[in-house]
Coordinates of N, CA and C in Angstrom, one line a residue:
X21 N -34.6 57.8 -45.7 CA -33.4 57.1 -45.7 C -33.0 56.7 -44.3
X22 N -33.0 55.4 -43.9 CA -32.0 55.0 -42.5 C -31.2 55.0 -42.5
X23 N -31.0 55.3 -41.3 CA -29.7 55.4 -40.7 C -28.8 54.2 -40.1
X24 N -27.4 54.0 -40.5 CA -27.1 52.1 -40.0 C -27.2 52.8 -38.7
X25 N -27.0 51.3 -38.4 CA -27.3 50.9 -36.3 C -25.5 50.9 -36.4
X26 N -25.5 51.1 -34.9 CA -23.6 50.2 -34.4 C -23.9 49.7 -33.4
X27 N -23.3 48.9 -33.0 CA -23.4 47.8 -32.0 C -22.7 48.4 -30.5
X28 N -23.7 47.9 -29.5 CA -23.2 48.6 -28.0 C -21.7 48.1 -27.9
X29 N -21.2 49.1 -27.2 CA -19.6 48.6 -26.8 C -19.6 47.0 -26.6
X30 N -20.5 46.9 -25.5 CA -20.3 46.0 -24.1 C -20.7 44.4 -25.5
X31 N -21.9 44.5 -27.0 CA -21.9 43.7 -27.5 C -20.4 43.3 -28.6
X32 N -20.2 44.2 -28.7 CA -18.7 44.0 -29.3 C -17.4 43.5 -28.6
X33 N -17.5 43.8 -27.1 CA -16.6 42.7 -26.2 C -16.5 41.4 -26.2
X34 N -17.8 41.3 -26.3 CA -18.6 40.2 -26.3 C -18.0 39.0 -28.0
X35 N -18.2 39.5 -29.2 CA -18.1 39.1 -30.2 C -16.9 38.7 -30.1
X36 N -15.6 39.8 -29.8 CA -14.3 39.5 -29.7 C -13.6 38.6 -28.9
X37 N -14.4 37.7 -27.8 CA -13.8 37.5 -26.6 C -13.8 35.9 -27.2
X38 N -15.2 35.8 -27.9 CA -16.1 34.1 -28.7 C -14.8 34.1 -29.7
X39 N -14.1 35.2 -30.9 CA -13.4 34.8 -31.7 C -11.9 34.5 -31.0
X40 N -11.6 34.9 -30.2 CA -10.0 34.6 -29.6 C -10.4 33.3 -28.7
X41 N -11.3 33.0 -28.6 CA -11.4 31.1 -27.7 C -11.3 30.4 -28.9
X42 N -12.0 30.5 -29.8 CA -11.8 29.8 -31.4 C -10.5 29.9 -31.9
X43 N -9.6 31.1 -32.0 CA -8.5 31.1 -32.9 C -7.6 30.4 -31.7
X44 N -7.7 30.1 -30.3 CA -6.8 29.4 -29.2 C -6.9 27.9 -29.4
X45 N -7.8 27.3 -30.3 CA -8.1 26.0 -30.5 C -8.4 25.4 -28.8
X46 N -9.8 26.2 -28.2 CA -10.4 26.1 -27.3 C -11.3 24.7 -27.4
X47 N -11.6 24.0 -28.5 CA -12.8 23.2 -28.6 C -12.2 21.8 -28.0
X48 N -12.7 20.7 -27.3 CA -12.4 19.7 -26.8 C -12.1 18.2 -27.7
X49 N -11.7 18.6 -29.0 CA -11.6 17.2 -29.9 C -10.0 17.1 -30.2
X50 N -8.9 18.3 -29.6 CA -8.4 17.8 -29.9 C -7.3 17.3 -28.5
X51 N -6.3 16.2 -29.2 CA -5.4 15.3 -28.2 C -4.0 15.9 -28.2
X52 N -3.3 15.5 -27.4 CA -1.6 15.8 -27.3 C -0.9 14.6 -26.7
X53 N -0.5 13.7 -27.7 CA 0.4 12.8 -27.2 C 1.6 12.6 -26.4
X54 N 1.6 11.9 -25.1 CA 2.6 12.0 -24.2 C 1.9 12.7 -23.2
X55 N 0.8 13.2 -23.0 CA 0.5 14.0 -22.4 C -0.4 13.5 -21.8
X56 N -0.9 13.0 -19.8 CA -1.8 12.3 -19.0 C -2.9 13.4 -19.2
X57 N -4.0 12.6 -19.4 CA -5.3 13.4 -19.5 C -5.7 13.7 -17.6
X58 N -4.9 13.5 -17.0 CA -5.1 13.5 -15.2 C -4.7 14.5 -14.8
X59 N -5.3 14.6 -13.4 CA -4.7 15.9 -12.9 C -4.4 15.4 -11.5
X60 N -3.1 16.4 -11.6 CA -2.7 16.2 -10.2 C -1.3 15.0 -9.8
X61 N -1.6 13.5 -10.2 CA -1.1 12.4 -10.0 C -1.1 11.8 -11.3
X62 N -1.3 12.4 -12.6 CA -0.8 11.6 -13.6 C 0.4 11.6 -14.3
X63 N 0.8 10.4 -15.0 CA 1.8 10.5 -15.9 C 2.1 10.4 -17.2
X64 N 2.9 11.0 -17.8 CA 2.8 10.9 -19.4 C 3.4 9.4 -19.8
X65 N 2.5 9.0 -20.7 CA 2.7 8.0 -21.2 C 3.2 7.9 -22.7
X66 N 4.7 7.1 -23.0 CA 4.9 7.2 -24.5 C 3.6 6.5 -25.1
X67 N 4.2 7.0 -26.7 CA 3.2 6.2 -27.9 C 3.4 5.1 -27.8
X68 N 3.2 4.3 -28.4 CA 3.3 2.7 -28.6 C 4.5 2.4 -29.9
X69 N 5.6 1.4 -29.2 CA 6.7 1.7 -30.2 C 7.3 2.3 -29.5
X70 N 7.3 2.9 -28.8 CA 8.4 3.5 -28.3 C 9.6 3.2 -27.7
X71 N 9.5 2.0 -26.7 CA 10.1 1.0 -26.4 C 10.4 -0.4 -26.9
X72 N 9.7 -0.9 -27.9 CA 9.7 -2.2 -28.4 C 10.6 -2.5 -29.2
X73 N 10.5 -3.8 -29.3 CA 11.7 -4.5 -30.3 C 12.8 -4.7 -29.0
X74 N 13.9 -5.1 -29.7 CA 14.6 -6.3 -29.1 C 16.7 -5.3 -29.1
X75 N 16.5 -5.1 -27.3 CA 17.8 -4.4 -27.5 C 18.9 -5.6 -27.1
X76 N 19.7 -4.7 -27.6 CA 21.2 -5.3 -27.7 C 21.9 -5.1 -26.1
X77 N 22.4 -6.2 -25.6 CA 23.2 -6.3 -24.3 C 24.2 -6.1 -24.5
X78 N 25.3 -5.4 -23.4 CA 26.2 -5.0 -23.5 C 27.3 -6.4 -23.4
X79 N 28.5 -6.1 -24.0 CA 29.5 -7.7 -23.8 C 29.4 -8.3 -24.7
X80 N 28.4 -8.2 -25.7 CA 27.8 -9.9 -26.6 C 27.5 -10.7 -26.4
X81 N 26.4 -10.3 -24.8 CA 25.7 -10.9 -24.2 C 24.3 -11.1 -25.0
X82 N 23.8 -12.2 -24.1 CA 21.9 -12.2 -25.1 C 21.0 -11.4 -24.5
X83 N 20.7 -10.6 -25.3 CA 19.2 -9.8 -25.1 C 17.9 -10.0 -24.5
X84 N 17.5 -9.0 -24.0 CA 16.0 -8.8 -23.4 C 14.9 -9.1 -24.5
X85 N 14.9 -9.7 -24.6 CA 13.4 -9.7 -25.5 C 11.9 -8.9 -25.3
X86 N 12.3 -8.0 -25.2 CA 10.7 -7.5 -25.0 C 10.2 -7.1 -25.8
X87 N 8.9 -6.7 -25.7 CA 8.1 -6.7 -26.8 C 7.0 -5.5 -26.5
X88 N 7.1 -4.2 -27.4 CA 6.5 -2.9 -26.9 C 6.0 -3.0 -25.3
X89 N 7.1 -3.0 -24.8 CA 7.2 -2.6 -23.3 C 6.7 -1.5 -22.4
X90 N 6.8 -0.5 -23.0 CA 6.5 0.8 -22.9 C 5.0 1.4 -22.7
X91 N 4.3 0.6 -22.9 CA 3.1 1.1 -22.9 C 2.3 -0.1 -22.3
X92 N 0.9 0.1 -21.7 CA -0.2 -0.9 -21.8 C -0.6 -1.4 -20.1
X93 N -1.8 -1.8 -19.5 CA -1.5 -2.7 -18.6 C -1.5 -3.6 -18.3
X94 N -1.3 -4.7 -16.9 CA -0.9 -5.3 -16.8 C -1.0 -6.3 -15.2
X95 N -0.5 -7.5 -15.2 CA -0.5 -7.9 -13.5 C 0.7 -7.9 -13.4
X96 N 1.3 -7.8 -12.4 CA 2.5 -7.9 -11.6 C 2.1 -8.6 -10.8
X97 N 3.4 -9.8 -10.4 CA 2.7 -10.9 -8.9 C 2.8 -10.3 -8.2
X98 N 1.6 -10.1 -7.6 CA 1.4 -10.0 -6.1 C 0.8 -8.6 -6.1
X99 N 0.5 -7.9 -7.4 CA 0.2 -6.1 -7.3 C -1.4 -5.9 -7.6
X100 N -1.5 -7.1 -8.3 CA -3.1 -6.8 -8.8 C -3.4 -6.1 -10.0
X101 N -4.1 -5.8 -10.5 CA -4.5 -4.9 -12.0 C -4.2 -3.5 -11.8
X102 N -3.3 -3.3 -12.3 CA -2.9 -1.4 -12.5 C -2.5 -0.8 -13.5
X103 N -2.5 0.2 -13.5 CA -2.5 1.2 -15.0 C -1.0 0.8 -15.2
X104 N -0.7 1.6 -16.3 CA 0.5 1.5 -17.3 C 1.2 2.3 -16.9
X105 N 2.5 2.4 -17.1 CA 3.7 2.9 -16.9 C 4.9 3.3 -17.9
X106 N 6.0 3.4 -17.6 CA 7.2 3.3 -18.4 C 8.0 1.7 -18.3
X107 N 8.7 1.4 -19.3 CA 9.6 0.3 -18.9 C 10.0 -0.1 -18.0
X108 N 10.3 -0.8 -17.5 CA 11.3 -0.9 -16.2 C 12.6 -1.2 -16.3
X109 N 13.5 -0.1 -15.9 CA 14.7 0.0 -16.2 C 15.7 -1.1 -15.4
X110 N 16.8 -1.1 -16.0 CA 17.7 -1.8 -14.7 C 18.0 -1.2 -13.8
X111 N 18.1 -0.3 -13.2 CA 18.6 0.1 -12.4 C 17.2 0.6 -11.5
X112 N 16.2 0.9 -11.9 CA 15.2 0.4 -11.0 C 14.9 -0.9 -10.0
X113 N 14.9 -1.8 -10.6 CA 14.7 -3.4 -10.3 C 16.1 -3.7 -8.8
X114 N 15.6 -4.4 -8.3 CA 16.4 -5.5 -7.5 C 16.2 -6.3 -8.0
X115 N 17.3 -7.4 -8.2 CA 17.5 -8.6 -8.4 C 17.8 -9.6 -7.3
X116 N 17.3 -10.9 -7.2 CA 17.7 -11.8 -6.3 C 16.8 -13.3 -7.1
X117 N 17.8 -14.3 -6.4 CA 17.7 -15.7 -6.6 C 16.8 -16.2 -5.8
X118 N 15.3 -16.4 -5.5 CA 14.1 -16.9 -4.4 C 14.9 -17.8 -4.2
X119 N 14.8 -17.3 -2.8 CA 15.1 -18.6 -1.4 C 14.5 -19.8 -1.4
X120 N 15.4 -20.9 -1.6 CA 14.7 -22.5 -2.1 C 14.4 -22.7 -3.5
X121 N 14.7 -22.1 -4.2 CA 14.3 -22.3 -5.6 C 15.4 -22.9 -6.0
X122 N 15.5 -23.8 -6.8 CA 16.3 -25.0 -7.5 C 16.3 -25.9 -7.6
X123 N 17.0 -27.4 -7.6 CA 16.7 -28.8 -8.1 C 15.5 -29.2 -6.8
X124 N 14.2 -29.7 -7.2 CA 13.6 -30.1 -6.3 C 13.4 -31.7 -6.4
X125 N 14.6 -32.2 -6.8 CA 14.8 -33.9 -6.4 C 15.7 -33.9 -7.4
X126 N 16.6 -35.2 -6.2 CA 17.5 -35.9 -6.7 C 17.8 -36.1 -8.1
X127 N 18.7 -35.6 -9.0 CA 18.5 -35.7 -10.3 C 18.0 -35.3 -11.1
X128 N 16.9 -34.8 -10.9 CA 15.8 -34.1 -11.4 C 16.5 -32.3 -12.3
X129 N 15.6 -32.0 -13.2 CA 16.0 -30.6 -13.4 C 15.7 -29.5 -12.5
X130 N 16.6 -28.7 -12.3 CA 16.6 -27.2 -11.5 C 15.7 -26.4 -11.9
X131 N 15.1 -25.8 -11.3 CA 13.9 -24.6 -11.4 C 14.2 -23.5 -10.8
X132 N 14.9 -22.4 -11.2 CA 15.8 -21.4 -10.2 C 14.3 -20.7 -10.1
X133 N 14.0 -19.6 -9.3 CA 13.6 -18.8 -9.5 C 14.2 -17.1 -9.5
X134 N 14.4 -16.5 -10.4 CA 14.8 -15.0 -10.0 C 13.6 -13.9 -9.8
X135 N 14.0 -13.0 -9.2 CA 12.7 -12.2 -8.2 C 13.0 -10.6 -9.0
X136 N 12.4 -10.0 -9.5 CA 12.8 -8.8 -9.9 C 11.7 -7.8 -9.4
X137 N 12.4 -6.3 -8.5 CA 11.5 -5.9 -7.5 C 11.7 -4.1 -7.9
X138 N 10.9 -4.3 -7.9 CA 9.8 -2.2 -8.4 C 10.9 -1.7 -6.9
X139 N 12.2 -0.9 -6.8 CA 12.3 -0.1 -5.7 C 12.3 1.5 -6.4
X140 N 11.7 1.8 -7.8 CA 11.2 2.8 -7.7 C 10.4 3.3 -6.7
X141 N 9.7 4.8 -7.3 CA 8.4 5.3 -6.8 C 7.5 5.5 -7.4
X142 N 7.6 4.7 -8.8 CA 6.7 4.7 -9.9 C 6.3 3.4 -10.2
X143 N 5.0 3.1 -10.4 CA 5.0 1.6 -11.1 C 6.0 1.7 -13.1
X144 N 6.7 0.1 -12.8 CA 6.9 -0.1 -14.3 C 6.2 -1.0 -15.4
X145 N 6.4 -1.6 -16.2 CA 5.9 -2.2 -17.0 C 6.7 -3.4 -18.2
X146 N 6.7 -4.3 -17.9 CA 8.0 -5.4 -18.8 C 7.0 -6.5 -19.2
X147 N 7.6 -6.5 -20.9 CA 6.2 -7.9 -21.3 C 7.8 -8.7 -22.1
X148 N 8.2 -10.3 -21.8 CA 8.8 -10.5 -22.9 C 9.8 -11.5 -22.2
X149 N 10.8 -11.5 -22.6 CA 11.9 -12.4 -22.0 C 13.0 -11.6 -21.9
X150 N 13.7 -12.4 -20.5 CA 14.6 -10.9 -20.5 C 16.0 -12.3 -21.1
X151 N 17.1 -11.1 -21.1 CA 18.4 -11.8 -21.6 C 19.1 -12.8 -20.1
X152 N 19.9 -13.9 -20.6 CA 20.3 -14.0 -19.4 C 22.1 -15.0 -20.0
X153 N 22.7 -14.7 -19.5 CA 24.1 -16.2 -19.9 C 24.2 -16.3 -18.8
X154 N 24.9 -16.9 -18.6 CA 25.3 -17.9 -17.3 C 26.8 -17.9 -18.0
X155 N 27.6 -17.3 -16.6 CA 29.3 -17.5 -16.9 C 30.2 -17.9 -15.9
X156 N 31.2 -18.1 -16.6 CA 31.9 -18.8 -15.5 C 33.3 -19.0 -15.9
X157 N 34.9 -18.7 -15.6 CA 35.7 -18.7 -15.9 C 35.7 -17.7 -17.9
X158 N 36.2 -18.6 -18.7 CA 36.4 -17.9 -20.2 C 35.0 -18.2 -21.0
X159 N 33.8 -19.0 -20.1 CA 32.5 -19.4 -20.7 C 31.4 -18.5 -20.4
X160 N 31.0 -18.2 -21.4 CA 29.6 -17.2 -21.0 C 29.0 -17.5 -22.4
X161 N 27.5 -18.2 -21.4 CA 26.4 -19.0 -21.9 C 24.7 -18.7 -22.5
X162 N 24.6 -18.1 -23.5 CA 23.3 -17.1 -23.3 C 22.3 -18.2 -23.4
X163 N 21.8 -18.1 -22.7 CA 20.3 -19.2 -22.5 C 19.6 -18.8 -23.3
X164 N 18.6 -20.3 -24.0 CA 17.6 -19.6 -25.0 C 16.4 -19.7 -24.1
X165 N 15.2 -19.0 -25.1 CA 14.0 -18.8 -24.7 C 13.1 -20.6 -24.9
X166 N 13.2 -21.3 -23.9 CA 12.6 -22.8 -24.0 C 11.2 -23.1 -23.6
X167 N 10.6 -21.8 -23.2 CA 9.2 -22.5 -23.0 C 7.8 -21.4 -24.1
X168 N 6.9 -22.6 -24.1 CA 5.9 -22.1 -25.2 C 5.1 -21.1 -24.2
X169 N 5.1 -21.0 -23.4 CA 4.3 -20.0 -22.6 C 4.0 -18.4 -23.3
X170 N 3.0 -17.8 -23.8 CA 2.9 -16.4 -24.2 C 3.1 -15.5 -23.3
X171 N 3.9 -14.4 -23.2 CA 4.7 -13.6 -22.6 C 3.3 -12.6 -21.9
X172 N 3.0 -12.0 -21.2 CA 2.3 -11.3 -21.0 C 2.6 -9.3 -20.8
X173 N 2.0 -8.8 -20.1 CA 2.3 -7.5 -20.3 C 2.5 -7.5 -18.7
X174 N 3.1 -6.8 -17.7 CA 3.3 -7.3 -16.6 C 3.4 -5.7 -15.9
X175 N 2.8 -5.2 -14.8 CA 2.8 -3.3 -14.7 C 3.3 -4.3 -12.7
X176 N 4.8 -3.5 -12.9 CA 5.3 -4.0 -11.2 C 5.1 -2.5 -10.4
X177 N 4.3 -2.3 -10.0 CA 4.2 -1.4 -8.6 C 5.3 -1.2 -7.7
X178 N 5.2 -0.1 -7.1 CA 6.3 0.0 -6.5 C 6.6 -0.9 -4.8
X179 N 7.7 -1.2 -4.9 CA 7.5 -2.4 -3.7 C 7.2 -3.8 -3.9
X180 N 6.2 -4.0 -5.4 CA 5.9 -5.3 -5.8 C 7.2 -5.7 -6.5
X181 N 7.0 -7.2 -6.6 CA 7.7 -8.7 -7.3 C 7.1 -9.2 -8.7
X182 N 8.0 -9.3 -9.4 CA 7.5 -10.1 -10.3 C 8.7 -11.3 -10.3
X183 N 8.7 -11.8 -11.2 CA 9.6 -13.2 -11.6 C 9.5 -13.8 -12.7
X184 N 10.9 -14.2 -13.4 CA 11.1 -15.6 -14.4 C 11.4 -16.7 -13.7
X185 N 11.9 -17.7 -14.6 CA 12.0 -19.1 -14.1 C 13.4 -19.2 -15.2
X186 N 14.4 -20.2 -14.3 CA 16.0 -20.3 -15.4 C 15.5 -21.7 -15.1
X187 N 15.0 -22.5 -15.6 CA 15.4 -24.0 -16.0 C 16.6 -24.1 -16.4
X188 N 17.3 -25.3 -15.4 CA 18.6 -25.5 -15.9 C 18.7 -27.6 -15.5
X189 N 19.3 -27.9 -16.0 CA 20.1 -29.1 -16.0 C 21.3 -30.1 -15.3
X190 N 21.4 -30.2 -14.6 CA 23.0 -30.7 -13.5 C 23.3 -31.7 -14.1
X191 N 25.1 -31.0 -13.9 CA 25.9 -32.3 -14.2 C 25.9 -33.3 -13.9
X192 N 26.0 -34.3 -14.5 CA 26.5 -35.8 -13.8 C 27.6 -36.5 -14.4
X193 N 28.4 -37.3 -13.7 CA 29.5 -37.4 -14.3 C 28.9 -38.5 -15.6
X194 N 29.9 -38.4 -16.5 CA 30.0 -39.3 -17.6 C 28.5 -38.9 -18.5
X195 N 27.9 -37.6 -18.3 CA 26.9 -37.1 -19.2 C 27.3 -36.3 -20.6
X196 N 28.6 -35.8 -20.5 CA 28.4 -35.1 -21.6 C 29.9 -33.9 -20.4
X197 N 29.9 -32.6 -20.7 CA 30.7 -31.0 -20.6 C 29.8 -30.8 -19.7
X198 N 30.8 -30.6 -18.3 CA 30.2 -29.6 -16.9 C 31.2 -28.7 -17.6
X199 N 30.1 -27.8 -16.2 CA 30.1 -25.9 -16.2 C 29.6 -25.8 -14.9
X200 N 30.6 -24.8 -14.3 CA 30.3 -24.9 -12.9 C 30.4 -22.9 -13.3
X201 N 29.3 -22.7 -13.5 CA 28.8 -21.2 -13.6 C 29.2 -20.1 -12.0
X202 N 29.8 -19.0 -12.5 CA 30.1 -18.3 -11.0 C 29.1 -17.3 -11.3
X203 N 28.3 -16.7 -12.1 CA 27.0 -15.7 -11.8 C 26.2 -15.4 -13.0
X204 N 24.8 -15.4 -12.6 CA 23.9 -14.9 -14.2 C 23.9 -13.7 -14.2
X205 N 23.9 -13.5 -15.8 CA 23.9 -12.0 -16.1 C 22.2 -11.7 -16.5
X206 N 21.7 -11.0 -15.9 CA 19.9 -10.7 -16.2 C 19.6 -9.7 -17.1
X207 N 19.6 -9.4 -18.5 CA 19.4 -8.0 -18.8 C 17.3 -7.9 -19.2
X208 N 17.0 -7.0 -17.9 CA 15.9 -7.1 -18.7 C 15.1 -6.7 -20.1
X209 N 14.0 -6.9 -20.5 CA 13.0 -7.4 -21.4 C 13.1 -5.3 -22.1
X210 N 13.7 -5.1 -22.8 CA 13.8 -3.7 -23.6 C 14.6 -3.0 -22.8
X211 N 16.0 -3.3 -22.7 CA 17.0 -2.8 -21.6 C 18.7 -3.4 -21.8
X212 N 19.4 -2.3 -22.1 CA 20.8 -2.5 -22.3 C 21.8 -2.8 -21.2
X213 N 21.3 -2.7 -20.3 CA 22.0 -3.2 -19.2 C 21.7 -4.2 -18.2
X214 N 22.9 -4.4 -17.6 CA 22.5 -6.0 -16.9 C 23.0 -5.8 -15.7
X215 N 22.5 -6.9 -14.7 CA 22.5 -7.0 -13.4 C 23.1 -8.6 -13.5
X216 N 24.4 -8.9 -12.7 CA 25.0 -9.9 -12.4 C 24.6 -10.5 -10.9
X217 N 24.2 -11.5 -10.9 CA 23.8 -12.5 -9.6 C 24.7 -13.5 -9.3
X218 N 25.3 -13.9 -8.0 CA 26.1 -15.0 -8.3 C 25.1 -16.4 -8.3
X219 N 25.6 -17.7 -9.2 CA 25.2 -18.4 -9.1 C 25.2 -19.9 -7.9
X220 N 24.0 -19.8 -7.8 CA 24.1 -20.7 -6.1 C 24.1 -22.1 -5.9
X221 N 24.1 -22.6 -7.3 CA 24.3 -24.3 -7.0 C 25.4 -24.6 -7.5
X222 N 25.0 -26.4 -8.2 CA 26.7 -26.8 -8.5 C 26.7 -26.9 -10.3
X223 N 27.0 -27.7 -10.5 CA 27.5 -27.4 -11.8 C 26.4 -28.1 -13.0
X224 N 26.2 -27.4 -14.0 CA 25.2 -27.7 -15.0 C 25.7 -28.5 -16.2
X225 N 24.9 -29.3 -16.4 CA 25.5 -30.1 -18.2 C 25.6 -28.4 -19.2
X226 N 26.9 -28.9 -19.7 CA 27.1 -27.5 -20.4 C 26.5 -28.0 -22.0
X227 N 25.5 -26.9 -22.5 CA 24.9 -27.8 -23.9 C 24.5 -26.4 -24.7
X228 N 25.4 -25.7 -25.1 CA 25.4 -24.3 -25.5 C 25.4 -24.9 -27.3
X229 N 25.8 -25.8 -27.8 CA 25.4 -25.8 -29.0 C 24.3 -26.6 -29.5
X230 N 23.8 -27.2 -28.5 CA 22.3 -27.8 -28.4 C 20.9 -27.6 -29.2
X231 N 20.3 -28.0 -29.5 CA 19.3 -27.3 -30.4 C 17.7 -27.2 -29.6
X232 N 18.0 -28.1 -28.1 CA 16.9 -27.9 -27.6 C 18.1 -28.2 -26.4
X233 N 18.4 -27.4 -25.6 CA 19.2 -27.6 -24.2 C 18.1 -27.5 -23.1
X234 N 18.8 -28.4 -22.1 CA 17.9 -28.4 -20.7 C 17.8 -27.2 -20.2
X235 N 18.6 -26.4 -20.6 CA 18.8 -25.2 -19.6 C 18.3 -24.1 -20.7
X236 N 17.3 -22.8 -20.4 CA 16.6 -22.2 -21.0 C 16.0 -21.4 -19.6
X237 N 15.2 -20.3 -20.2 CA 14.6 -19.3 -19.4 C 13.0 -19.4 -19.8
X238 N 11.9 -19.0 -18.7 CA 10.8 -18.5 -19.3 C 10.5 -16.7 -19.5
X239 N 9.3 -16.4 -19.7 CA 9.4 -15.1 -19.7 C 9.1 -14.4 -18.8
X240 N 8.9 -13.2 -17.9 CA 8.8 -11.9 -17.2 C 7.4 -12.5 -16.5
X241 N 7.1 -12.6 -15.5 CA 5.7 -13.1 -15.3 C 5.2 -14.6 -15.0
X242 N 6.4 -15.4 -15.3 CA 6.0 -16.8 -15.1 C 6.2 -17.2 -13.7
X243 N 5.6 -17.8 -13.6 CA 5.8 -18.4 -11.7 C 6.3 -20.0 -12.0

């Protein structure tokens, strides 16, 4: 009759050490959302959805239009192709009116440009149309979205520029309702707050119940 065998200590350490890496969920298939697979310099990125859809501006002003903002990459003018980010908030951004941007002939329609600038330390990310009215005395004007252009996904770097475009229309006498606007309100593209600019020319054909008005915005990205 044999005798059973027992196993050396040192193989039994051994057996125990393989079952506690298995019951730690040691194996490499699984993921954690929110979580940068990077080391060192990465950042967590929401899901998708996180940011999207269409917020509400503060006043009963018109909204940012953006469109799952939160995620994805993207060009920013002037930054080149870079990874993804978070939103870009308002209060990250500078705002300003490009120098020379507006009517470029006699009569002709206005072409503002607004300049919106990364002074984070993070790149952000804005795909869509942001909100904007135009006000002035008891009038505040929310511009619609007037050009067919497709919005893109836009990742601004820190220190980089991006920009929309405010097409707008000048008064002339005997055309119709002036509006001599004293500042735009900017809310951007997935974002409840807004940045006021003052307005730098003269006064626009006022056409707020218009069904196709001169004056309209493009989206986040257009030059």
């Amino acid at each position: 009759m044999s005798r059973p065998r027992t196993l050396p200590l040192a193989a039994i350490a051994v057996l125990t050490a393989g079952l506690t890496l298995t019951a730690c969920g040691g194996g490499s298939g699984q993921s954690v959302i929110g979580v940068s697979s990077s080391t060192g310099t990465g950042t967590a990125t929401a899901p998708p959805g996180v940011n999207g859809g269409r917020s509400m501006a503060p006043s009963g002003g018109s909204t940012g239009g953006g469109t799952n903002a939160g995620t994805g990459p993207g060009t920013g003018l002037g930054t080149g192709a870079g990874s993804g980010g978070t939103h870009c908030s308002t209060s990250q951004l500078a705002f300003a009116v490009a120098p020379g941007s507006g009517v470029r002939a006699g009569g002709s329609q206005g072409a503002m440009t607004i300049t919106l600038t990364n002074k984070g330390a993070r790149s952000c990310v804005m795909k869509g149309y942001p909100g904007v009215d135009l006000v002035g005395g008891a009038t505040r004007w929310s511009l619609a979205r007037g050009t067919a252009e497709t919005p893109a996904t836009v990742t601004v770097r820190p220190g980089a520029t991006t920009t929309f475009t405010l097409f707008y229309r000048p008064f002339h006498a005997g055309e119709g309702r002036e509006f001599k606007p004293t500042g735009i309100v900017v809310t951007p593209p997935d974002e409840t707050h807004s940045h006021t600019l003052s307005w730098p020319d003269s006064s626009v054909l006022l056409q707020d119940g218009a069904t196709h008005p001169g004056t309209y915005i493009g989206p986040v990205g257009s030059k």
